[in-house]
Coordinates of C-alpha atoms and ligand atoms in Angstrom, one line a residue:
M1 CA 0.3 0.0 0.0
R2 CA 0.9 3.7 -0.7
I3 CA 0.3 5.7 2.4
L4 CA 0.5 9.5 3.2
L5 CA 0.6 10.3 6.9
V6 CA -0.5 13.9 7.7
G7 CA 1.2 15.5 10.7
G8 CA 4.5 16.2 12.2
G9 CA 4.3 15.7 16.0
G10 CA 5.2 13.0 18.6
R11 CA 1.7 11.2 17.7
E12 CA 2.7 11.1 14.1
H13 CA 6.2 9.6 14.7
A14 CA 4.6 6.9 16.8
L15 CA 2.3 6.3 13.9
A16 CA 4.9 6.3 11.4
W17 CA 7.0 4.1 13.2
K18 CA 4.1 1.5 13.6
I19 CA 3.0 1.9 10.1
A20 CA 6.4 1.3 8.8
Q21 CA 6.7 -2.2 10.3
S22 CA 3.8 -3.4 8.3
P23 CA 4.7 -5.8 5.5
L24 CA 1.9 -4.1 3.6
V25 CA 3.5 -0.8 3.2
E26 CA 5.0 -0.2 -0.2
H27 CA 5.6 3.7 0.1
L28 CA 5.2 5.8 3.2
W29 CA 5.1 9.6 2.8
A30 CA 4.7 12.2 5.8
A31 CA 3.6 15.6 5.3
P32 CA 5.5 17.6 6.7
G33 CA 6.8 14.9 9.1
N34 CA 9.8 15.8 11.2
P35 CA 13.4 14.3 11.6
G36 CA 12.3 11.4 13.6
I37 CA 9.5 10.6 11.1
A38 CA 12.1 10.9 8.4
K39 CA 13.6 7.4 9.6
H40 CA 10.3 5.6 8.6
A41 CA 8.8 7.8 5.8
R42 CA 9.9 10.4 2.9
C43 CA 8.9 13.6 4.4
L44 CA 7.3 16.3 2.1
D45 CA 7.5 20.1 2.3
L46 CA 3.6 20.3 2.6
A47 CA 1.9 21.9 5.6
V48 CA -1.0 20.0 7.2
D49 CA -3.3 22.8 6.2
D50 CA -2.3 22.8 2.4
V51 CA -5.4 21.1 1.3
D52 CA -4.7 21.3 -2.5
G53 CA -1.2 20.4 -2.1
L54 CA -2.1 17.3 -0.1
A55 CA -4.9 16.1 -2.3
G56 CA -2.8 17.0 -5.6
F57 CA 0.2 14.8 -4.2
A58 CA -2.1 11.9 -3.1
T59 CA -4.0 11.6 -6.4
G60 CA -0.7 12.2 -8.4
H61 CA 1.0 9.3 -6.5
D62 CA -1.8 6.7 -6.4
V63 CA -1.9 7.0 -2.7
D64 CA -4.2 4.2 -1.4
L65 CA -4.8 5.7 2.0
V66 CA -4.2 9.0 3.9
V67 CA -3.9 9.0 7.8
V68 CA -4.7 12.4 9.3
G69 CA -3.0 12.9 12.8
P70 CA -3.8 16.4 14.1
E71 CA -7.2 17.9 14.9
A72 CA -6.8 21.3 13.4
P73 CA -7.0 20.1 9.5
L74 CA -9.9 17.6 10.4
V75 CA -11.8 20.4 11.7
A76 CA -11.0 22.5 8.9
G77 CA -12.4 19.8 6.6
L78 CA -9.3 18.1 5.2
A79 CA -10.8 14.6 5.2
D80 CA -13.9 16.0 3.1
S81 CA -11.8 17.6 0.7
L82 CA -9.5 14.4 0.1
R83 CA -12.6 12.2 -0.2
A84 CA -14.1 14.4 -2.7
H85 CA -10.9 13.4 -4.8
G86 CA -11.9 9.5 -4.3
L87 CA -9.2 9.3 -1.8
A88 CA -9.4 6.7 1.3
V89 CA -9.0 8.7 4.6
F90 CA -8.6 7.7 8.2
G91 CA -10.0 10.7 10.1
P92 CA -13.4 12.2 10.6
S93 CA -15.2 14.7 8.2
K94 CA -15.6 18.4 9.2
A95 CA -19.2 17.8 10.6
A96 CA -18.0 14.7 12.7
A97 CA -14.7 16.6 13.8
A98 CA -17.0 19.3 15.2
I99 CA -17.1 17.0 18.3
E100 CA -13.5 18.4 19.2
G101 CA -13.6 21.7 17.3
S102 CA -16.6 23.1 19.2
K103 CA -17.0 22.2 22.8
A104 CA -20.6 23.9 22.6
F105 CA -21.5 21.5 19.9
A106 CA -20.1 18.5 21.6
K107 CA -21.9 19.6 24.9
D108 CA -25.1 20.0 23.3
L109 CA -24.8 16.9 21.5
M110 CA -24.4 15.2 24.9
A111 CA -27.1 17.1 26.5
R112 CA -29.7 16.0 23.4
H113 CA -28.8 12.5 24.0
G114 CA -28.5 12.0 27.6
I115 CA -24.5 11.2 27.6
P116 CA -23.2 11.8 31.0
T117 CA -20.9 14.9 31.3
A118 CA -20.4 17.8 33.5
R119 CA -23.2 20.3 34.1
F120 CA -22.5 23.4 31.8
A121 CA -23.7 26.4 30.0
T122 CA -22.4 28.2 27.0
H123 CA -21.7 32.1 27.0
T124 CA -20.6 34.8 24.9
D125 CA -21.6 37.5 27.5
P126 CA -19.3 37.9 30.3
A127 CA -21.7 39.4 32.9
V128 CA -24.1 36.6 32.1
A129 CA -21.0 34.1 32.4
R130 CA -20.0 35.2 35.7
R131 CA -23.4 35.1 37.0
Y132 CA -23.6 31.4 36.0
C133 CA -20.4 30.9 37.9
R134 CA -22.0 31.9 41.2
E135 CA -24.8 29.7 40.4
L136 CA -22.4 26.7 39.8
G137 CA -20.1 27.6 42.6
A138 CA -16.2 27.0 42.6
P139 CA -14.1 25.0 41.7
L140 CA -15.3 25.2 37.9
V141 CA -13.9 25.1 34.6
V142 CA -14.0 27.8 31.8
K143 CA -13.2 26.5 28.4
T144 CA -12.7 28.2 24.9
D145 CA -15.6 26.7 22.3
G146 CA -12.7 26.5 19.6
L147 CA -9.4 24.7 19.6
A148 CA -6.5 26.0 21.5
A149 CA -3.7 23.6 21.3
G150 CA -4.7 21.9 24.6
K151 CA -4.7 25.1 26.5
G152 CA -8.2 26.2 26.2
A153 CA -9.6 24.6 29.5
I154 CA -9.0 26.8 32.6
V155 CA -9.7 25.1 35.8
C156 CA -10.6 27.8 38.3
R157 CA -10.5 27.0 42.0
T158 CA -12.1 30.3 42.9
L159 CA -14.7 32.6 41.4
E160 CA -12.1 35.1 41.4
E161 CA -10.1 32.8 39.0
A162 CA -13.3 32.3 37.1
D163 CA -13.8 36.0 36.6
E164 CA -10.3 36.3 35.3
A165 CA -10.7 33.3 33.0
I166 CA -13.8 34.9 31.5
A167 CA -12.0 38.2 31.1
Q168 CA -9.3 36.6 29.4
C169 CA -11.5 34.9 26.9
L170 CA -14.3 37.0 26.4
E171 CA -13.0 40.5 27.1
R172 CA -9.4 40.4 26.3
R173 CA -9.7 37.8 23.4
A174 CA -6.5 36.0 24.4
F175 CA -7.6 33.0 22.5
G176 CA -8.8 35.1 19.6
A177 CA -11.9 33.9 17.9
S178 CA -11.6 30.2 19.6
G179 CA -12.4 31.9 23.1
A180 CA -15.3 34.1 21.7
T181 CA -17.8 31.7 23.3
V182 CA -17.0 29.7 26.4
V183 CA -18.4 26.7 27.9
V184 CA -18.4 27.1 31.8
E185 CA -18.7 23.6 33.6
E186 CA -19.1 21.9 36.8
F187 CA -15.5 20.5 38.1
L188 CA -15.6 16.7 38.1
H189 CA -13.6 14.8 40.5
G190 CA -12.1 11.4 39.9
P191 CA -9.2 9.6 38.0
E192 CA -8.8 10.9 34.5
V193 CA -8.8 8.3 31.5
S194 CA -8.2 8.7 28.0
Y195 CA -10.4 6.0 26.1
F196 CA -9.8 5.4 22.4
V197 CA -12.1 3.7 20.2
L198 CA -11.8 3.4 16.3
V199 CA -15.1 4.2 14.7
S200 CA -16.3 3.2 11.1
G201 CA -19.9 4.8 10.7
R202 CA -22.0 2.9 13.1
Q203 CA -19.4 0.4 14.3
A204 CA -16.6 1.1 17.2
I205 CA -13.9 -1.1 18.2
P206 CA -12.3 -0.8 21.4
V207 CA -8.7 0.2 21.2
D208 CA -6.9 0.9 24.7
A209 CA -7.0 3.3 27.5
A210 CA -4.2 5.5 28.7
Q211 CA -3.7 8.1 31.3
D212 CA -2.2 11.5 30.4
H213 CA -0.6 13.9 32.8
K214 CA -1.9 17.3 31.7
T215 CA -0.4 20.2 33.8
I216 CA 3.3 21.4 33.2
F217 CA 4.5 20.9 36.9
D218 CA 4.7 17.8 39.1
D219 CA 1.8 16.9 41.3
D220 CA -0.7 18.0 38.6
R221 CA 0.3 21.9 39.4
G222 CA 0.5 24.5 36.9
P223 CA -1.5 25.2 33.7
N224 CA -2.6 22.7 31.3
T225 CA -0.5 21.8 28.4
G226 CA -1.0 19.4 25.6
G227 CA 0.0 16.5 27.7
M228 CA 3.3 15.8 29.6
G229 CA 3.4 12.2 29.7
A230 CA 1.1 9.2 29.7
L231 CA 0.9 5.5 30.6
A232 CA -1.2 2.4 29.6
P233 CA -3.0 0.3 30.6
V234 CA -5.0 2.2 33.3
A235 CA -5.8 -0.2 36.5
A236 CA -9.1 1.9 37.2
F237 CA -10.3 1.3 33.5
D238 CA -11.1 -2.5 33.9
A239 CA -13.4 -4.5 31.6
A240 CA -16.6 -3.7 33.7
M241 CA -15.9 0.2 33.3
Q242 CA -15.1 -0.5 29.7
A243 CA -18.4 -2.1 29.1
R244 CA -20.3 0.7 31.0
V245 CA -18.5 3.5 29.1
T246 CA -19.3 1.5 25.9
A247 CA -23.0 1.3 26.5
S248 CA -23.4 4.8 28.3
I249 CA -21.2 6.8 26.1
V250 CA -19.5 5.5 23.2
E251 CA -22.5 3.7 21.4
P252 CA -25.0 6.7 22.1
T253 CA -22.4 9.2 20.9
I254 CA -21.5 7.4 17.5
R255 CA -25.2 6.7 17.0
A256 CA -26.0 10.3 17.5
L257 CA -23.4 11.4 15.2
A258 CA -24.7 9.2 12.6
D259 CA -28.3 9.9 13.0
E260 CA -27.6 13.5 12.7
G261 CA -26.0 13.2 9.3
A262 CA -22.3 13.3 10.4
P263 CA -21.0 9.6 10.6
Y264 CA -17.7 9.2 12.3
Q265 CA -14.8 7.5 10.5
G266 CA -11.5 7.6 12.6
A267 CA -9.9 7.5 16.0
L268 CA -12.3 8.7 18.7
Y269 CA -10.6 9.9 21.9
V270 CA -13.1 9.9 24.8
G271 CA -11.8 11.9 27.7
L272 CA -13.3 10.7 30.8
M273 CA -13.6 11.4 34.6
L274 CA -14.3 8.3 36.6
T275 CA -16.6 10.1 39.2
K276 CA -18.3 8.6 42.3
E277 CA -21.5 8.9 40.1
G278 CA -19.9 6.9 37.2
P279 CA -17.8 7.7 34.2
K280 CA -18.4 11.3 32.6
V281 CA -17.4 12.9 29.4
V282 CA -14.6 15.5 30.0
E283 CA -14.1 15.9 26.2
F284 CA -14.2 14.4 23.1
N285 CA -11.3 14.7 20.4
C286 CA -11.3 13.7 16.7
R287 CA -8.1 11.8 16.7
F288 CA -5.5 9.8 18.8
G289 CA -4.1 11.8 21.9
D290 CA -0.7 13.0 22.0
P291 CA 1.4 11.5 24.1
E292 CA -1.3 8.8 24.6
C293 CA -0.8 7.5 21.0
Q294 CA 3.0 6.8 21.9
V295 CA 2.1 4.4 24.5
L296 CA -0.7 2.9 22.4
M297 CA 1.6 2.2 19.4
V298 CA 4.3 0.5 21.6
R299 CA 1.7 -1.8 23.2
M300 CA -0.1 -2.6 19.9
Q301 CA 1.1 -6.1 18.8
D302 CA -0.5 -6.6 15.3
D303 CA -0.4 -4.8 12.2
L304 CA -2.1 -1.4 12.4
V305 CA -2.5 -1.0 8.7
P306 CA -5.5 -3.1 7.9
L307 CA -7.3 -1.5 10.7
L308 CA -6.6 2.1 9.5
G309 CA -7.5 0.9 5.9
A310 CA -10.8 -0.7 7.1
V311 CA -11.9 2.4 8.8
A312 CA -10.7 4.6 6.0
R313 CA -13.0 2.5 3.5
A314 CA -15.9 2.6 5.8
E315 CA -15.8 -1.4 5.9
R316 CA -17.0 -3.5 8.7
L317 CA -14.2 -3.8 11.3
P318 CA -12.8 -7.2 11.9
S319 CA -13.8 -8.7 15.2
P320 CA -14.0 -10.0 17.6
K321 CA -10.6 -8.9 19.0
P322 CA -9.1 -6.6 16.4
W323 CA -6.8 -4.3 18.6
N324 CA -4.5 -6.6 20.5
A325 CA -2.5 -4.8 23.0
T326 CA 0.4 -6.5 25.1
G327 CA -0.2 -6.8 28.8
R328 CA 2.9 -5.3 29.4
P329 CA 2.7 -1.4 30.5
A330 CA 4.2 1.4 28.7
V331 CA 5.0 4.9 30.0
C332 CA 5.8 8.1 27.8
V333 CA 7.7 10.9 29.6
N334 CA 7.6 14.2 27.4
V335 CA 10.5 16.7 27.3
A336 CA 9.5 20.2 26.7
S337 CA 11.3 23.4 25.8
P338 CA 11.8 26.0 28.8
G339 CA 8.8 28.2 29.1
Y340 CA 6.4 25.8 27.6
P341 CA 3.4 26.0 27.7
G342 CA 4.0 29.8 27.4
P343 CA 6.6 31.3 24.9
Y344 CA 9.8 29.3 24.4
P345 CA 12.9 29.6 22.6
T346 CA 13.8 27.2 19.7
G347 CA 17.0 26.2 17.9
A348 CA 18.8 24.5 20.8
E349 CA 20.8 21.5 20.0
I350 CA 19.6 18.2 21.2
T351 CA 22.0 15.4 22.1
G352 CA 21.8 11.9 23.4
L353 CA 19.0 10.3 21.3
V354 CA 21.2 7.5 20.0
D355 CA 22.1 6.7 23.7
A356 CA 18.5 7.0 25.0
S357 CA 17.4 4.7 22.3
A358 CA 19.8 2.0 22.9
I359 CA 17.9 1.1 26.2
P360 CA 15.9 -2.1 25.8
G361 CA 12.2 -1.3 25.4
V362 CA 12.6 2.4 24.8
E363 CA 11.7 4.4 21.6
V364 CA 12.4 8.3 21.4
F365 CA 9.6 9.9 19.4
Q366 CA 10.3 13.2 18.0
A367 CA 7.6 16.0 18.2
G368 CA 9.1 19.4 18.0
T369 CA 12.4 18.8 16.3
A370 CA 14.1 20.2 13.2
R371 CA 17.4 19.5 11.6
R372 CA 19.7 22.6 10.9
D373 CA 23.2 22.4 9.5
G374 CA 23.2 18.6 10.1
R375 CA 22.4 19.1 13.8
L376 CA 18.9 18.0 15.6
V377 CA 17.5 21.4 17.2
T378 CA 14.5 22.1 19.2
A379 CA 11.4 23.5 16.9
G380 CA 8.4 23.1 19.3
G381 CA 7.0 23.4 22.9
R382 CA 7.1 19.5 23.4
V383 CA 10.2 18.4 22.0
L384 CA 10.5 14.7 22.4
G385 CA 8.7 11.8 24.0
V386 CA 10.9 9.1 25.7
T387 CA 8.5 6.0 25.6
A388 CA 9.3 2.7 27.4
V389 CA 7.6 -0.7 27.3
A390 CA 8.6 -3.1 30.2
D391 CA 7.3 -6.1 32.3
D392 CA 5.9 -4.0 34.9
L393 CA 5.1 -0.4 35.6
A394 CA 8.0 0.4 37.7
A395 CA 10.6 -0.8 35.2
A396 CA 8.7 1.1 32.4
I397 CA 9.1 4.2 34.4
A398 CA 12.8 3.6 35.2
A399 CA 13.4 2.9 31.6
A400 CA 11.8 6.1 30.3
Y401 CA 13.4 8.2 32.9
E402 CA 16.9 6.6 32.0
G403 CA 16.3 7.6 28.5
V404 CA 15.4 11.3 29.7
R405 CA 18.6 11.4 31.7
R406 CA 20.6 10.6 28.6
I407 CA 19.2 13.3 26.6
H408 CA 20.2 16.9 26.7
F409 CA 19.3 20.2 25.5
E410 CA 19.4 23.9 26.9
G411 CA 16.7 24.4 29.5
M412 CA 14.8 21.3 29.0
Q413 CA 11.8 20.6 31.2
Y414 CA 10.0 17.5 32.1
R415 CA 7.8 16.1 34.9
T416 CA 9.5 13.8 37.3
D417 CA 6.4 12.0 38.6
I418 CA 5.0 10.3 35.5
G419 CA 3.2 7.1 36.6
R420 CA 4.1 7.7 40.2
R421 CA 0.4 7.7 41.2
A422 CA -0.4 4.8 39.2
L423 CA 2.5 2.9 40.7
G424 CA 1.3 3.8 44.2
E425 CA -2.1 2.3 43.3
A426 CA -0.5 -0.7 42.1
G427 CA 1.5 -1.4 45.2
G428 CA 4.8 -0.6 43.6
R429 CA 4.3 -3.1 40.5
Ligands
LIG1 P1 -10.0 19.9 27.7 O1 -9.5 21.1 27.0 O2 -11.5 19.9 27.6 O3 -9.4 18.6 27.1 O4 -9.6 19.9 29.2 C1 -8.3 19.8 29.4 C2 -8.1 19.2 30.9 O5 -8.6 20.1 31.9 C3 -9.0 17.9 31.2 O6 -8.1 16.9 30.5 C4 -8.8 17.8 32.5 O7 -7.7 17.5 33.0 C5 -9.1 19.3 32.7 N1 -10.7 19.4 32.9 C6 -11.3 19.6 31.9 N2 -12.6 20.1 32.2 C7 -12.8 19.4 33.4 C8 -13.9 19.3 34.3 N3 -15.1 19.5 34.1 N4 -13.6 18.7 35.6 C9 -12.3 18.7 35.9 N5 -11.3 19.0 35.1 C10 -11.5 19.1 33.9
LIG2 N1 -2.8 14.5 25.5 C1 -4.2 15.1 25.3 C2 -4.5 15.4 23.8 O1 -4.0 14.6 22.9 O2 -5.7 16.1 23.5

């Protein structure tokens, strides 16, 4: 098969690494890719939002399958444009991707279909929004309606913080048009889980659950990021919980989208809080999570390509157990630029990748990197994901951090507690 992968972050490096292992692959291109992806694919000088360029390349090179990694081009309608050229695409239409592209759309869909989620209201008027905050009481969460690179959910511990978040979004327009409408919602307590399913129209197949570490600092302190580390599997997400989530959330959601004329085709990320009253939706995303995808890929035992192809061609997915994950746990530690998730410098030389990758079970997936004058340099907020799979969680954590210790660039920052809480709950194993 001739495959084009769209994207150039850690998620896409993990996908490229896995796709390239398939004996079915004849050619793999990535647009734009990155220096890590370049080890598995030919990287093209095409941006993820260059719809005409991507369609032209794919039709001109007889591409059999386009796999779209990131949300922004999906929300903008890339999959629709590619399908209009007769291409098979793994990734939802613009209408279905609105489940991530507009929090208000997602929340209204859940409300209409009785899907459990936090109590909420949608606002554009700051005074009315502040009144609603007083009705809800703190803590609460203020979210930009549109995409904000993982930074659009502001958790407010007090009403003063909520007032400030509303001012930031609705008055100072710190998030531009994305934040001109906000969703204000109740704060949910409980372990947070990222659950993934592949959806082909009305059919869903379970993939795997992972746990992200969202904030920049240890012990869940500081502002939210795109994700600073991940692990899988998640002990709290057992078979009974999976069955409950399938029946109360996944099935009604994919039915609702199909019934409303937006059948889903791709990976659906179900962000959950396992509250005392049961699992509730924190958010939906229209793609694999990052860094979650890195731990999913190193645990996946089978060939990924037939699954991606079946979804892209809207075929019935093979069953009963089409996604076969190893029982071995995996951990990913993200290494970020200094200052992230705020402004950060780029161009710092990165060393030690070869040494880190030499550790058994460790893969270093590149996210914000570039090659300059033959040297590997930083080029983004999240720079690398050091991902390890091992016989138990303690060993996976140790291997990932050993990898991190072998890597260096100026000002690198990472959390030192990825997996620590899960390890405590598992009694040290
Ligand atoms: P989102 O942008 O919706 O993905 O939210 C980012 C992160 O903010 C989530 O992964 C949670 O950790 C946190 N968060 C969002 N909504 C809530 C909520 N209602 N209650 C508690 N935490 C939340
Ligand atoms: N790790 C969170 C996300 O991909 O949205």
